[in-house]
CSV table of C-alpha atoms in Angstrom, one decimal:
chain,number,residue,atom,x,y,z
Z,1,MET,CA,18.9,-1.0,-19.1
Z,2,ALA,CA,22.0,-0.1,-18.1
Z,3,MET,CA,22.3,0.2,-14.6
Z,4,GLY,CA,25.9,2.2,-14.6
Z,5,ARG,CA,25.4,4.3,-11.8
Z,6,MET,CA,23.8,3.2,-9.5
Z,7,PRO,CA,26.2,1.0,-7.4
Z,8,SER,CA,25.8,-2.1,-5.7
Z,9,ARG,CA,24.8,-2.7,-2.5
Z,10,ARG,CA,27.9,-4.7,-1.3
Z,11,SER,CA,30.2,-1.6,-2.2
Z,12,PHE,CA,28.6,0.0,0.7
Z,13,LEU,CA,28.4,-3.4,3.1
Z,14,GLY,CA,31.8,-1.8,4.2
Z,15,GLN,CA,31.3,1.9,4.5
Z,16,ALA,CA,28.5,1.3,6.8
Z,17,GLY,CA,29.9,-0.4,9.7
Z,18,ALA,CA,32.5,1.8,9.5
Z,19,VAL,CA,30.1,5.2,11.2
Z,20,GLY,CA,28.1,2.6,12.6
Z,21,LEU,CA,24.5,2.3,11.0
Z,22,GLY,CA,25.0,-1.5,10.3
Z,23,LEU,CA,22.8,-2.3,13.1
Z,24,VAL,CA,21.1,-5.1,12.0
Z,25,ALA,CA,23.4,-7.2,9.3
Z,26,ALA,CA,22.3,-7.8,5.8
Z,27,PRO,CA,23.5,-10.9,4.5
Z,28,ALA,CA,27.0,-10.3,2.0
Z,29,TRP,CA,24.8,-11.4,-1.1
Z,30,ALA,CA,21.7,-10.1,-2.4
Z,31,GLU,CA,18.8,-11.6,-5.0
Z,32,THR,CA,18.0,-9.0,-6.8
Z,33,ILE,CA,14.7,-7.9,-9.5
Z,34,LYS,CA,14.4,-6.3,-12.5
Z,35,LEU,CA,11.1,-4.4,-11.9
Z,36,PRO,CA,10.0,-2.9,-16.1
Z,37,LEU,CA,10.5,0.2,-14.6
Z,38,ASN,CA,11.1,2.8,-18.0
Z,39,GLY,CA,14.3,4.6,-17.6
Z,40,GLY,CA,15.3,2.8,-14.6
Z,41,PRO,CA,16.8,2.6,-12.1
Z,42,GLN,CA,14.9,-1.7,-12.6
Z,43,GLU,CA,17.4,-3.5,-10.2
Z,44,ARG,CA,16.0,-3.7,-6.0
Z,45,GLU,CA,16.8,-6.2,-3.5
Z,46,ILE,CA,14.6,-9.2,-2.5
Z,47,THR,CA,14.7,-9.2,1.3
Z,48,THR,CA,14.3,-11.4,3.5
Z,49,GLY,CA,15.4,-9.7,6.8
Z,50,PHE,CA,12.3,-8.3,8.1
Z,51,PRO,CA,10.4,-10.2,10.7
Z,52,GLN,CA,7.4,-11.9,9.8
Z,53,LYS,CA,8.2,-11.8,6.2
Z,54,GLY,CA,9.2,-14.8,4.0
Z,55,ALA,CA,11.0,-13.0,0.3
Z,56,MET,CA,9.4,-9.4,-0.3
Z,57,ILE,CA,11.4,-6.3,-2.8
Z,58,LEU,CA,13.2,-4.4,-0.8
Z,59,GLN,CA,11.2,-0.8,-2.1
Z,60,ARG,CA,13.1,0.6,1.4
Z,61,THR,CA,14.1,-0.5,4.5
Z,62,ARG,CA,13.4,2.5,7.4
Z,63,PRO,CA,10.7,3.3,7.3
Z,64,PRO,CA,9.7,-0.2,5.7
Z,65,LEU,CA,8.5,-0.6,2.4
Z,66,LEU,CA,8.5,-3.4,1.3
Z,67,GLU,CA,6.4,-5.4,-2.6
Z,68,THR,CA,4.6,-8.6,-2.8
Z,69,PRO,CA,6.7,-9.8,-5.9
Z,70,MET,CA,3.9,-11.1,-8.7
Z,71,GLU,CA,4.1,-14.5,-8.5
Z,72,VAL,CA,2.4,-14.4,-5.2
Z,73,PHE,CA,-0.6,-13.3,-6.8
Z,74,ASP,CA,-0.2,-16.5,-9.3
Z,75,ARG,CA,-0.9,-18.8,-5.9
Z,76,GLY,CA,-4.3,-17.9,-5.4
Z,77,ILE,CA,-7.0,-14.9,-4.3
Z,78,PHE,CA,-5.3,-14.7,-0.6
Z,79,THR,CA,-2.1,-13.2,0.0
Z,80,PRO,CA,-0.4,-15.0,2.2
Z,81,ASN,CA,0.1,-12.9,5.4
Z,82,ASP,CA,3.8,-13.2,5.0
Z,83,ARG,CA,4.3,-11.7,1.8
Z,84,PHE,CA,1.4,-9.3,2.2
Z,85,TYR,CA,3.3,-5.8,0.9
Z,86,VAL,CA,4.7,-3.0,3.8
Z,87,ARG,CA,3.9,0.7,3.6
Z,88,TRP,CA,5.3,3.3,6.3
Z,89,HIS,CA,5.5,6.4,6.6
Z,90,TRP,CA,7.8,7.3,9.2
Z,91,ALA,CA,10.0,5.7,10.8
Z,92,VAL,CA,9.1,5.3,14.2
Z,93,ILE,CA,7.4,1.9,14.7
Z,94,PRO,CA,7.0,0.3,17.8
Z,95,GLY,CA,8.3,-2.8,17.5
Z,96,GLU,CA,6.9,-3.7,21.0
Z,97,VAL,CA,3.7,-4.4,22.0
Z,98,ASP,CA,1.5,-5.5,24.7
Z,99,VAL,CA,-1.7,-7.7,23.9
Z,100,ALA,CA,-2.2,-7.2,28.4
Z,101,THR,CA,-1.7,-3.6,28.3
Z,102,PHE,CA,-2.7,-1.6,24.6
Z,103,LYS,CA,-5.3,-0.3,24.3
Z,104,LEU,CA,-7.8,1.6,21.9
Z,105,ALA,CA,-9.1,5.2,22.4
Z,106,VAL,CA,-12.3,6.5,21.4
Z,107,ARG,CA,-13.3,10.5,21.8
Z,108,GLY,CA,-14.1,13.6,20.8
Z,109,HIS,CA,-17.4,14.1,19.4
Z,110,VAL,CA,-18.8,11.2,21.6
Z,111,GLU,CA,-21.4,10.9,25.2
Z,112,ARG,CA,-18.9,8.6,26.2
Z,113,PRO,CA,-15.2,8.6,25.5
Z,114,LEU,CA,-13.5,4.9,26.4
Z,115,SER,CA,-10.7,2.6,26.3
Z,116,LEU,CA,-10.9,-0.6,25.4
Z,117,SER,CA,-8.6,-2.7,25.3
Z,118,LEU,CA,-8.2,-6.3,23.2
Z,119,ALA,CA,-10.8,-8.1,25.7
Z,120,GLU,CA,-12.6,-5.5,25.2
Z,121,LEU,CA,-12.1,-5.7,21.4
Z,122,LEU,CA,-12.5,-9.0,21.1
Z,123,ALA,CA,-15.6,-9.9,23.0
Z,124,MET,CA,-18.0,-7.7,20.2
Z,125,PRO,CA,-19.6,-9.2,17.8
Z,126,ARG,CA,-16.7,-10.4,15.0
Z,127,VAL,CA,-17.1,-9.9,11.5
Z,128,GLU,CA,-15.2,-10.8,8.7
Z,129,LEU,CA,-15.2,-10.7,5.0
Z,130,ALA,CA,-12.2,-10.3,1.8
Z,131,ALA,CA,-10.9,-7.3,0.6
Z,132,VAL,CA,-8.4,-6.1,-1.5
Z,133,ASN,CA,-5.5,-3.4,0.1
Z,134,GLN,CA,-4.3,-1.5,-2.1
Z,135,CYS,CA,-1.5,1.5,-1.8
Z,136,SER,CA,-2.7,4.6,-3.6
Z,137,GLY,CA,0.5,4.7,-5.8
Z,138,ASN,CA,0.6,1.2,-6.6
Z,139,SER,CA,2.4,0.8,-10.2
Z,140,ARG,CA,4.2,3.9,-10.0
Z,141,GLY,CA,6.8,3.4,-11.2
Z,142,LEU,CA,5.0,3.3,-14.6
Z,143,PHE,CA,4.1,6.2,-14.8
Z,144,GLN,CA,5.0,8.6,-17.9
Z,145,PRO,CA,6.7,10.9,-17.1
Z,146,ARG,CA,7.7,9.4,-13.5
Z,147,VAL,CA,6.8,11.7,-10.6
Z,148,PRO,CA,8.8,11.3,-7.3
Z,149,GLY,CA,7.8,8.8,-4.9
Z,150,GLY,CA,7.9,4.9,-3.8
Z,151,GLN,CA,8.5,3.0,-7.3
Z,152,TRP,CA,6.4,0.5,-6.9
Z,153,ASP,CA,5.3,-1.7,-9.5
Z,154,HIS,CA,2.7,-4.2,-9.5
Z,155,GLY,CA,3.1,-5.2,-6.0
Z,156,ALA,CA,1.7,-3.0,-3.6
Z,157,MET,CA,-1.7,-4.5,-2.8
Z,158,GLY,CA,-2.8,-7.9,-1.7
Z,159,ASN,CA,-5.9,-9.4,-0.8
Z,160,ALA,CA,-6.9,-11.3,3.0
Z,161,LYS,CA,-10.1,-12.1,4.8
Z,162,TRP,CA,-10.3,-9.6,8.0
Z,163,THR,CA,-11.7,-10.3,10.7
Z,164,GLY,CA,-12.6,-7.8,13.5
Z,165,VAL,CA,-14.6,-5.6,15.2
Z,166,ARG,CA,-17.2,-2.7,12.8
Z,167,LEU,CA,-15.9,0.8,13.6
Z,168,LYS,CA,-20.3,1.3,13.4
Z,169,GLU,CA,-20.2,-1.4,17.0
Z,170,VAL,CA,-17.7,1.1,18.1
Z,171,LEU,CA,-18.6,4.2,17.4
Z,172,ASP,CA,-22.5,3.5,18.7
Z,173,ARG,CA,-20.4,2.6,22.1
Z,174,ALA,CA,-19.4,5.6,22.0
Z,175,GLY,CA,-22.5,7.7,21.5
Z,176,VAL,CA,-21.6,9.7,18.4
Z,177,LYS,CA,-22.7,12.8,19.1
Z,178,ALA,CA,-24.8,15.3,16.8
Z,179,GLY,CA,-23.2,17.6,14.5
Z,180,ALA,CA,-20.4,15.0,14.0
Z,181,VAL,CA,-18.8,15.4,10.6
Z,182,ALA,CA,-15.6,12.9,10.0
Z,183,VAL,CA,-14.2,10.8,12.2
Z,184,ARG,CA,-9.9,10.6,12.1
Z,185,PHE,CA,-7.8,7.8,13.1
Z,186,ASN,CA,-4.1,7.5,14.0
Z,187,GLY,CA,-2.3,5.1,14.8
Z,188,LEU,CA,0.9,4.8,17.4
Z,189,ASP,CA,3.8,5.0,14.7
Z,190,GLU,CA,5.0,8.6,14.9
Z,191,PRO,CA,7.5,11.4,13.1
Z,192,VAL,CA,11.3,10.7,13.4
Z,193,VAL,CA,11.4,14.8,14.1
Z,194,ASP,CA,8.9,17.5,16.8
Z,195,GLY,CA,6.2,18.9,15.1
Z,196,ALA,CA,5.8,16.9,11.5
Z,197,PRO,CA,2.8,15.8,11.1
Z,198,ASP,CA,1.9,12.7,12.2
Z,199,PHE,CA,0.0,10.6,9.7
Z,200,MET,CA,-3.2,10.2,10.0
Z,201,LYS,CA,-6.5,9.5,7.9
Z,202,SER,CA,-10.6,10.2,8.3
Z,203,LEU,CA,-13.4,9.6,6.8
Z,204,ALA,CA,-16.2,11.2,6.7
Z,205,VAL,CA,-19.0,11.0,9.9
Z,206,ASP,CA,-21.2,8.7,7.4
Z,207,HIS,CA,-18.6,6.1,5.6
Z,208,ALA,CA,-17.8,5.3,9.8
Z,209,ARG,CA,-20.7,4.0,10.0
Z,210,ASP,CA,-22.2,2.7,7.2
Z,211,GLY,CA,-21.1,-0.9,8.7
Z,212,GLU,CA,-18.4,-1.6,6.3
Z,213,VAL,CA,-15.8,-0.3,8.0
Z,214,MET,CA,-13.9,-2.7,10.5
Z,215,ILE,CA,-11.0,-2.4,13.2
Z,216,ALA,CA,-9.9,-5.2,12.2
Z,217,PHE,CA,-7.4,-7.5,13.9
Z,218,ALA,CA,-7.0,-10.8,12.4
Z,219,MET,CA,-6.2,-10.8,8.6
Z,220,ASN,CA,-6.6,-14.4,6.7
Z,221,GLY,CA,-7.0,-15.9,10.4
Z,222,GLU,CA,-4.3,-15.2,12.6
Z,223,GLN,CA,-3.2,-12.2,14.7
Z,224,LEU,CA,-2.4,-9.6,12.0
Z,225,PRO,CA,2.3,-8.9,10.8
Z,226,LEU,CA,3.2,-6.2,12.4
Z,227,MET,CA,4.1,-4.3,10.1
Z,228,ASN,CA,1.0,-5.1,8.7
Z,229,GLY,CA,-0.8,-3.3,11.5
Z,230,PHE,CA,-0.7,-4.8,15.0
Z,231,PRO,CA,-2.9,-6.0,16.9
Z,232,LEU,CA,-6.0,-3.6,14.8
Z,233,ARG,CA,-5.7,-2.3,11.2
Z,234,LEU,CA,-8.4,-0.1,10.1
Z,235,VAL,CA,-10.0,-2.2,6.6
Z,236,VAL,CA,-11.9,0.3,4.6
Z,237,PRO,CA,-13.6,-1.9,1.9
Z,238,GLY,CA,-13.3,-0.5,-1.8
Z,239,TRP,CA,-11.1,2.4,-1.2
Z,240,TYR,CA,-6.8,2.7,-0.8
Z,241,SER,CA,-4.9,1.8,2.1
Z,242,THR,CA,-4.0,5.4,2.7
Z,243,TYR,CA,-7.4,5.1,4.7
Z,244,TRP,CA,-6.6,1.5,6.4
Z,245,VAL,CA,-4.9,2.6,9.5
Z,246,LYS,CA,-2.4,0.5,11.4
Z,247,MET,CA,-1.3,-0.4,14.7
Z,248,LEU,CA,-5.3,1.6,15.4
Z,249,SER,CA,-4.3,3.0,18.6
Z,250,ASP,CA,-7.3,6.2,18.5
Z,251,ILE,CA,-10.0,7.0,16.9
Z,252,GLU,CA,-11.2,10.5,16.8
Z,253,VAL,CA,-14.5,12.1,16.5
Z,254,LEU,CA,-14.4,15.8,14.6
Z,255,GLY,CA,-17.5,18.3,14.7
Z,256,ALA,CA,-15.7,20.2,12.3
Z,257,PRO,CA,-13.6,18.7,8.8
Z,258,ASP,CA,-9.9,17.1,9.4
Z,259,GLN,CA,-7.7,20.0,8.6
Z,260,ASN,CA,-4.9,17.6,9.1
Z,261,TYR,CA,-2.1,17.4,6.9
Z,262,TRP,CA,-2.4,13.9,5.2
Z,263,MET,CA,-6.3,14.7,4.0
Z,264,ALA,CA,-6.3,18.5,3.3
Z,265,THR,CA,-2.7,18.1,1.5
Z,266,ALA,CA,-0.9,14.7,0.9
Z,267,TYR,CA,-3.1,12.3,-0.6
Z,268,ARG,CA,-5.1,14.3,-3.0
Z,269,ILE,CA,-6.4,13.5,-6.8
Z,270,PRO,CA,-8.1,16.2,-9.3
Z,271,ASP,CA,-11.1,16.2,-9.6
Z,272,THR,CA,-11.7,14.8,-13.2
Z,273,PRO,CA,-11.8,11.7,-14.8
Z,274,HIS,CA,-9.4,8.5,-14.3
Z,275,ALA,CA,-8.0,11.5,-11.3
Z,276,SER,CA,-6.2,12.3,-15.0
Z,277,VAL,CA,-4.3,15.6,-15.1
Z,278,LYS,CA,-1.9,16.7,-18.3
Z,279,PRO,CA,1.8,16.4,-17.0
Z,280,GLY,CA,3.2,20.1,-15.9
Z,281,GLU,CA,-0.5,21.5,-15.6
Z,282,THR,CA,-1.7,23.4,-12.6
Z,283,GLY,CA,-4.6,25.4,-11.0
Z,284,PHE,CA,-6.8,21.5,-10.8
Z,285,LYS,CA,-9.3,21.7,-7.9
Z,286,THR,CA,-8.5,18.2,-6.2
Z,287,VAL,CA,-9.9,15.5,-3.6
Z,288,PRO,CA,-8.9,13.3,-0.8
Z,289,ILE,CA,-7.8,9.7,-2.7
Z,290,ASN,CA,-11.4,7.5,-2.0
Z,291,ARG,CA,-13.0,4.7,-4.4
Z,292,MET,CA,-10.6,2.1,-5.9
Z,293,VAL,CA,-11.1,1.2,-9.0
Z,294,PRO,CA,-11.4,-1.7,-10.9
Z,295,ARG,CA,-7.9,-3.5,-11.7
Z,296,SER,CA,-6.3,-7.2,-13.5
Z,297,PHE,CA,-3.1,-8.6,-14.3
Z,298,ILE,CA,-1.9,-11.7,-15.9
Z,299,THR,CA,0.1,-13.2,-13.2
Z,300,ASN,CA,1.3,-17.2,-15.3
Z,301,LEU,CA,3.8,-15.2,-17.5
Z,302,ALA,CA,6.3,-12.9,-17.4
Z,303,ALA,CA,6.8,-10.1,-19.1
Z,304,GLY,CA,9.2,-11.6,-22.5
Z,305,ALA,CA,7.9,-15.1,-21.0
Z,306,VAL,CA,8.3,-17.6,-24.4
Z,307,VAL,CA,4.9,-19.8,-25.8
Z,308,HIS,CA,5.1,-22.6,-28.6
Z,309,ALA,CA,2.3,-21.5,-31.3
Z,310,ALA,CA,-0.6,-23.7,-32.1
Z,311,ALA,CA,0.0,-25.5,-28.7
Z,312,PRO,CA,-3.2,-25.0,-26.5
Z,313,THR,CA,-1.3,-21.8,-23.8
Z,314,PRO,CA,-3.2,-21.4,-20.1
Z,315,VAL,CA,-3.9,-17.7,-19.9
Z,316,ARG,CA,-4.7,-16.5,-15.4
Z,317,GLY,CA,-4.9,-13.9,-13.5
Z,318,ILE,CA,-6.8,-11.8,-10.9
Z,319,ALA,CA,-8.4,-9.0,-10.8
Z,320,PHE,CA,-10.9,-7.3,-8.4
Z,321,GLY,CA,-13.3,-4.7,-9.2
Z,322,GLY,CA,-11.7,-1.8,-7.7
Z,323,ASP,CA,-15.4,-0.5,-5.0
Z,324,ALA,CA,-17.6,-2.7,-7.0
Z,325,GLY,CA,-17.1,-6.6,-7.5
Z,326,VAL,CA,-15.9,-8.5,-10.7
Z,327,ALA,CA,-18.8,-8.3,-13.3
Z,328,LYS,CA,-15.5,-10.3,-16.1
Z,329,VAL,CA,-12.8,-10.4,-17.3
Z,330,ASP,CA,-11.8,-9.9,-21.1
Z,331,LEU,CA,-8.7,-10.9,-22.5
Z,332,SER,CA,-6.4,-9.5,-26.3
Z,333,THR,CA,-3.8,-11.8,-27.6
Z,334,ASP,CA,-3.4,-8.9,-30.2
Z,335,GLY,CA,-2.5,-5.5,-28.4
Z,336,GLY,CA,-6.8,-5.4,-28.0
Z,337,LYS,CA,-7.9,-5.1,-31.1
Z,338,THR,CA,-9.9,-8.4,-29.9
Z,339,TRP,CA,-11.1,-9.7,-26.7
Z,340,GLN,CA,-12.7,-12.6,-25.6
Z,341,PRO,CA,-14.1,-13.1,-22.6
Z,342,ALA,CA,-12.4,-15.7,-19.9
Z,343,ARG,CA,-13.7,-18.0,-17.0
Z,344,LEU,CA,-14.6,-15.8,-13.6
Z,345,GLY,CA,-13.4,-18.2,-10.1
Z,346,ALA,CA,-15.2,-18.3,-7.2
Z,347,ASP,CA,-16.2,-15.2,-5.9
Z,348,ALA,CA,-15.3,-14.6,-2.2
Z,349,GLY,CA,-16.5,-11.1,-1.5
Z,350,LYS,CA,-17.1,-7.7,-4.3
Z,351,TYR,CA,-13.7,-6.0,-2.3
Z,352,SER,CA,-11.8,-9.8,-3.0
Z,353,PHE,CA,-9.5,-10.4,-6.1
Z,354,ARG,CA,-11.4,-13.1,-8.1
Z,355,GLN,CA,-9.3,-15.1,-10.0
Z,356,TRP,CA,-9.7,-15.8,-13.9
Z,357,GLU,CA,-8.8,-18.3,-16.4
Z,358,THR,CA,-9.1,-19.4,-20.1
Z,359,THR,CA,-7.0,-21.2,-22.5
Z,360,VAL,CA,-5.2,-19.3,-26.0
Z,361,THR,CA,-3.7,-20.8,-29.1
Z,362,LEU,CA,-1.7,-18.5,-30.6
Z,363,ALA,CA,-0.2,-19.6,-33.9
Z,364,GLY,CA,2.4,-17.6,-35.6
Z,365,ARG,CA,5.8,-17.3,-34.3
Z,366,GLY,CA,6.6,-13.2,-33.6
Z,367,SER,CA,5.7,-11.1,-30.7
Z,368,ARG,CA,2.3,-10.5,-29.6
Z,369,ALA,CA,0.7,-8.3,-26.6
Z,370,LEU,CA,-1.8,-9.9,-24.0
Z,371,MET,CA,-3.7,-7.7,-22.0
Z,372,ALA,CA,-6.5,-8.3,-19.3
Z,373,ARG,CA,-9.2,-6.2,-18.5
Z,374,CYS,CA,-11.7,-6.3,-16.0
Z,375,THR,CA,-15.0,-4.7,-15.7
Z,376,ASN,CA,-16.9,-4.2,-12.4
Z,377,SER,CA,-20.8,-5.0,-11.2
Z,378,ALA,CA,-21.0,-1.3,-11.7
Z,379,GLY,CA,-19.8,-1.3,-15.2
Z,380,VAL,CA,-17.4,0.5,-14.8
Z,381,ALA,CA,-14.1,-1.4,-17.0
Z,382,GLN,CA,-10.4,-0.5,-17.5
Z,383,PRO,CA,-9.1,2.3,-19.3
Z,384,ASP,CA,-6.8,2.1,-22.3
Z,385,THR,CA,-5.0,4.6,-22.1
Z,386,ALA,CA,-3.0,5.9,-18.3
Z,387,ASN,CA,-3.9,8.2,-16.4
Z,388,TRP,CA,-1.8,10.6,-15.1
Z,389,ASN,CA,-0.6,13.1,-12.2
Z,390,PRO,CA,1.5,15.1,-10.3
Z,391,GLY,CA,1.5,11.9,-7.1
Z,392,GLY,CA,1.5,9.0,-9.1
Z,393,PHE,CA,-1.9,7.7,-7.5
Z,394,MET,CA,-4.8,5.5,-9.4
Z,395,ARG,CA,-3.1,3.2,-11.9
Z,396,ASN,CA,-5.5,1.0,-13.6
Z,397,VAL,CA,-5.1,1.2,-17.5
Z,398,VAL,CA,-5.2,-2.0,-18.6
Z,399,GLU,CA,-1.5,-3.5,-18.3
Z,400,THR,CA,-0.1,-5.1,-20.7
Z,401,THR,CA,2.3,-8.6,-21.0
Z,402,PRO,CA,4.9,-8.7,-24.0
Z,403,ILE,CA,5.3,-12.4,-24.7
Z,404,THR,CA,6.8,-14.7,-26.9
Z,405,VAL,CA,5.2,-17.0,-29.4
Z,406,SER,CA,8.0,-19.3,-30.4
O,1,MET,CA,-20.8,-12.1,29.4
O,2,ARG,CA,-20.0,-14.4,27.3
O,3,GLY,CA,-23.8,-15.7,26.9
O,4,ARG,CA,-24.9,-12.4,26.3
O,5,SER,CA,-22.1,-11.4,22.9
O,6,LEU,CA,-22.3,-14.4,21.3
O,7,ALA,CA,-26.6,-13.5,21.9
O,8,LEU,CA,-25.6,-10.8,19.6
O,9,VAL,CA,-23.4,-12.8,17.2
O,10,ILE,CA,-26.2,-14.4,16.5
O,11,ALA,CA,-28.8,-11.8,15.7
O,12,ILE,CA,-26.3,-9.5,14.2
O,13,GLY,CA,-25.3,-12.3,12.4
O,14,ALA,CA,-28.8,-12.8,10.6
O,15,ALA,CA,-29.7,-9.0,10.3
O,16,ALA,CA,-26.1,-8.7,8.3
O,17,ALA,CA,-25.6,-8.6,4.1
O,18,PRO,CA,-24.5,-11.2,2.5
O,19,LEU,CA,-21.3,-9.9,2.7
O,20,TRP,CA,-20.1,-11.3,5.8
O,21,ALA,CA,-19.3,-14.0,6.7
O,22,LEU,CA,-19.0,-14.4,10.6
O,23,ALA,CA,-15.7,-15.4,12.3
O,24,GLN,CA,-15.6,-18.9,13.8
O,25,ALA,CA,-13.3,-19.5,16.1
O,26,PRO,CA,-12.4,-16.1,18.8
O,27,PRO,CA,-8.3,-15.2,18.0
O,28,GLN,CA,-6.1,-15.0,20.4
O,29,LEU,CA,-3.8,-12.3,20.1
O,30,LYS,CA,-0.3,-12.6,21.7
O,31,SER,CA,2.2,-9.9,22.7
O,32,VAL,CA,5.0,-9.1,20.0
O,33,ASN,CA,8.3,-8.0,20.4
O,34,PHE,CA,10.4,-7.1,16.6
O,35,ASP,CA,13.7,-5.3,15.7
O,36,LEU,CA,13.0,-3.9,12.3
O,37,PRO,CA,16.6,-3.0,10.6
O,38,VAL,CA,17.8,-0.2,10.0
O,39,GLY,CA,18.5,0.5,6.6
O,40,ASP,CA,23.2,-0.2,6.4
O,41,ARG,CA,23.1,1.9,3.0
O,42,MET,CA,25.2,5.2,2.5
O,43,PHE,CA,25.0,7.2,-0.3
O,44,PRO,CA,28.2,7.1,-2.4
O,45,GLY,CA,29.9,9.4,-4.0
O,46,ASP,CA,32.9,10.4,-0.7
O,47,ALA,CA,32.8,14.1,0.1
O,48,ALA,CA,29.8,15.7,-2.6
O,49,ALA,CA,27.8,12.6,-0.7
O,50,ASP,CA,28.6,13.6,2.4
O,51,ALA,CA,25.9,16.4,2.8
O,52,ILE,CA,23.3,14.4,1.9
O,53,ASN,CA,24.7,11.8,4.5
O,54,ASN,CA,24.8,13.6,7.4
O,55,ASN,CA,20.8,15.4,7.1
O,56,CYS,CA,19.9,12.4,5.2
O,57,LEU,CA,19.4,9.9,7.0
O,58,ALA,CA,18.0,10.0,10.3
O,59,CYS,CA,14.4,9.9,9.4
O,60,HIS,CA,15.4,7.3,6.6
O,61,SER,CA,17.0,4.9,4.7
O,62,ALA,CA,18.9,5.6,1.6
O,63,GLY,CA,17.2,3.2,-0.4
O,64,MET,CA,14.0,5.0,-1.8
O,65,VAL,CA,16.5,7.8,-3.0
O,66,LEU,CA,18.4,5.5,-5.0
O,67,THR,CA,15.4,4.0,-6.7
O,68,GLN,CA,14.0,7.0,-8.1
O,69,PRO,CA,13.5,8.5,-11.1
O,70,ARG,CA,15.3,11.0,-13.0
O,71,LEU,CA,14.3,14.3,-11.7
O,72,SER,CA,15.2,17.5,-12.4
O,73,ARG,CA,16.7,19.9,-10.4
O,74,ALA,CA,13.6,21.9,-9.9
O,75,GLU,CA,12.0,18.7,-9.0
O,76,TRP,CA,14.4,17.6,-6.6
O,77,GLN,CA,15.0,21.2,-5.0
O,78,ALA,CA,11.1,20.6,-4.1
O,79,GLU,CA,11.3,17.2,-2.5
O,80,VAL,CA,13.7,18.3,-0.4
O,81,ASP,CA,12.5,21.8,0.4
O,82,LYS,CA,9.7,19.0,0.9
O,83,MET,CA,11.0,17.1,3.9
O,84,ARG,CA,12.6,20.4,5.6
O,85,ASN,CA,9.0,22.9,5.3
O,86,THR,CA,6.4,19.7,5.5
O,87,TYR,CA,8.1,17.2,7.2
O,88,LYS,CA,10.6,19.6,9.1
O,89,ALA,CA,13.2,17.6,9.0
O,90,PRO,CA,16.5,19.2,10.5
O,91,VAL,CA,18.4,19.8,7.5
O,92,ALA,CA,21.2,23.6,7.5
O,93,ALA,CA,20.0,25.7,5.0
O,94,GLU,CA,23.3,26.0,3.4
O,95,ASP,CA,24.2,21.8,3.5
O,96,VAL,CA,20.3,22.2,1.0
O,97,PRO,CA,22.5,23.2,-1.8
O,98,ALA,CA,24.8,20.1,-1.5
O,99,ILE,CA,22.1,18.1,-0.8
O,100,VAL,CA,20.2,19.5,-4.4
O,101,ASP,CA,23.4,19.2,-6.6
O,102,TYR,CA,24.0,14.6,-5.1
O,103,LEU,CA,20.5,14.0,-6.4
O,104,ALA,CA,20.2,15.9,-9.4
O,105,LYS,CA,22.8,13.6,-10.9
O,106,LEU,CA,21.1,11.2,-9.9
O,107,GLY,CA,18.4,8.3,-11.2
O,108,GLY,CA,17.6,7.0,-14.1
O,109,THR,CA,19.9,4.9,-16.6
């Protein structure tokens, strides 16, 4: 893929300094990675310039969009905090949070509005669960035809052990009034421009009180990295990350459906199977994006890998069931004509990544298409054709890893 | 107080679905204070990029725009309209054609 039109980062460092935007110096060299985005641009910088983060794929500096490189997912089912992907909508993100003065408000259609300190939350009964956090637009860069938006490969996802308090417990303390229909969540981030829609998301009141939705203050046993939502983030197991509001500071119980932009206009999907429509189609009914769907990935072989003919080749990866557990993962080495079951690794809970592995012996030299397919415990399998919608949401087609047998 | 919350933890633990595990040690949260990178990259193209550089870098860095696929002029016009009308970007109407011209020449291979 030619990159002729794309200038190198290096050529801009001088210019940027000249207009005074170079507030945080970038290194003069930059390691890059090529993402398999058909039609390009494919090249991205690998950055280590963000606080509490290791090497990440730079999709956007401000507001930050940082993608997890695929090799991280080969090392285990829990994504380390310093490699966990980052996605913000607005650039006004407080860099400083004081744990002594931070307050979480609970208000609206309640008997007793609350202003909870972190100490008060930490004194409440604690729960922990493993859950995948995945951006609604994960893998958007693979849509054909391409659509605007963050051009992610598969790394806008991660799995962590979340620790916190049940949202239900907090709502019960405030006393949800009869007639409540939804609960809306807001964080400390703000739009740059006055009048722009503050980022807020809401859940139906029954969902908010289902005992699974959590206000998390720890991730993999540590406090949340700032860019993953310190000090509190909502955890909505089985649902896309758009609902997992970061730097959660305000919970408002609503007596009427939420008409805010981020529910009524943005993050909507076609109300069709696989949220799929024909490119260019208009006039379809939409609903807010909601439950995740099963996915699986080969993590130990990248596209273009070369393996030896007639030698046992381990193939492994990760899978998740979306809103249900992983029932099975099957592998195909012939582009989907035949399938064989993979062995599943330890079960860390229905919302977690689950590792899988198998060993194949490939006869004959040439190109092969490896494919992994997850079926969840509700019997839902990944489809063999890709969905399409204008938002680039909910991709979960069986992915193909082309390799060469030599 | 501490004793009572421990009792609650145990009571709820017994009633919880097997999905849940109870966290052990109480976490200690520490205040943080970091500077996030701002992004130092400008849109290339000298005078042709003046309108986009002057209007579009207040709310976001250049990187994501420069990594978009090739989009039609109509698609770019819709993006700029969304930035102005929905996200309230203070972009003067007379600058819009130059911004869309620039964007329509970007992208892809």
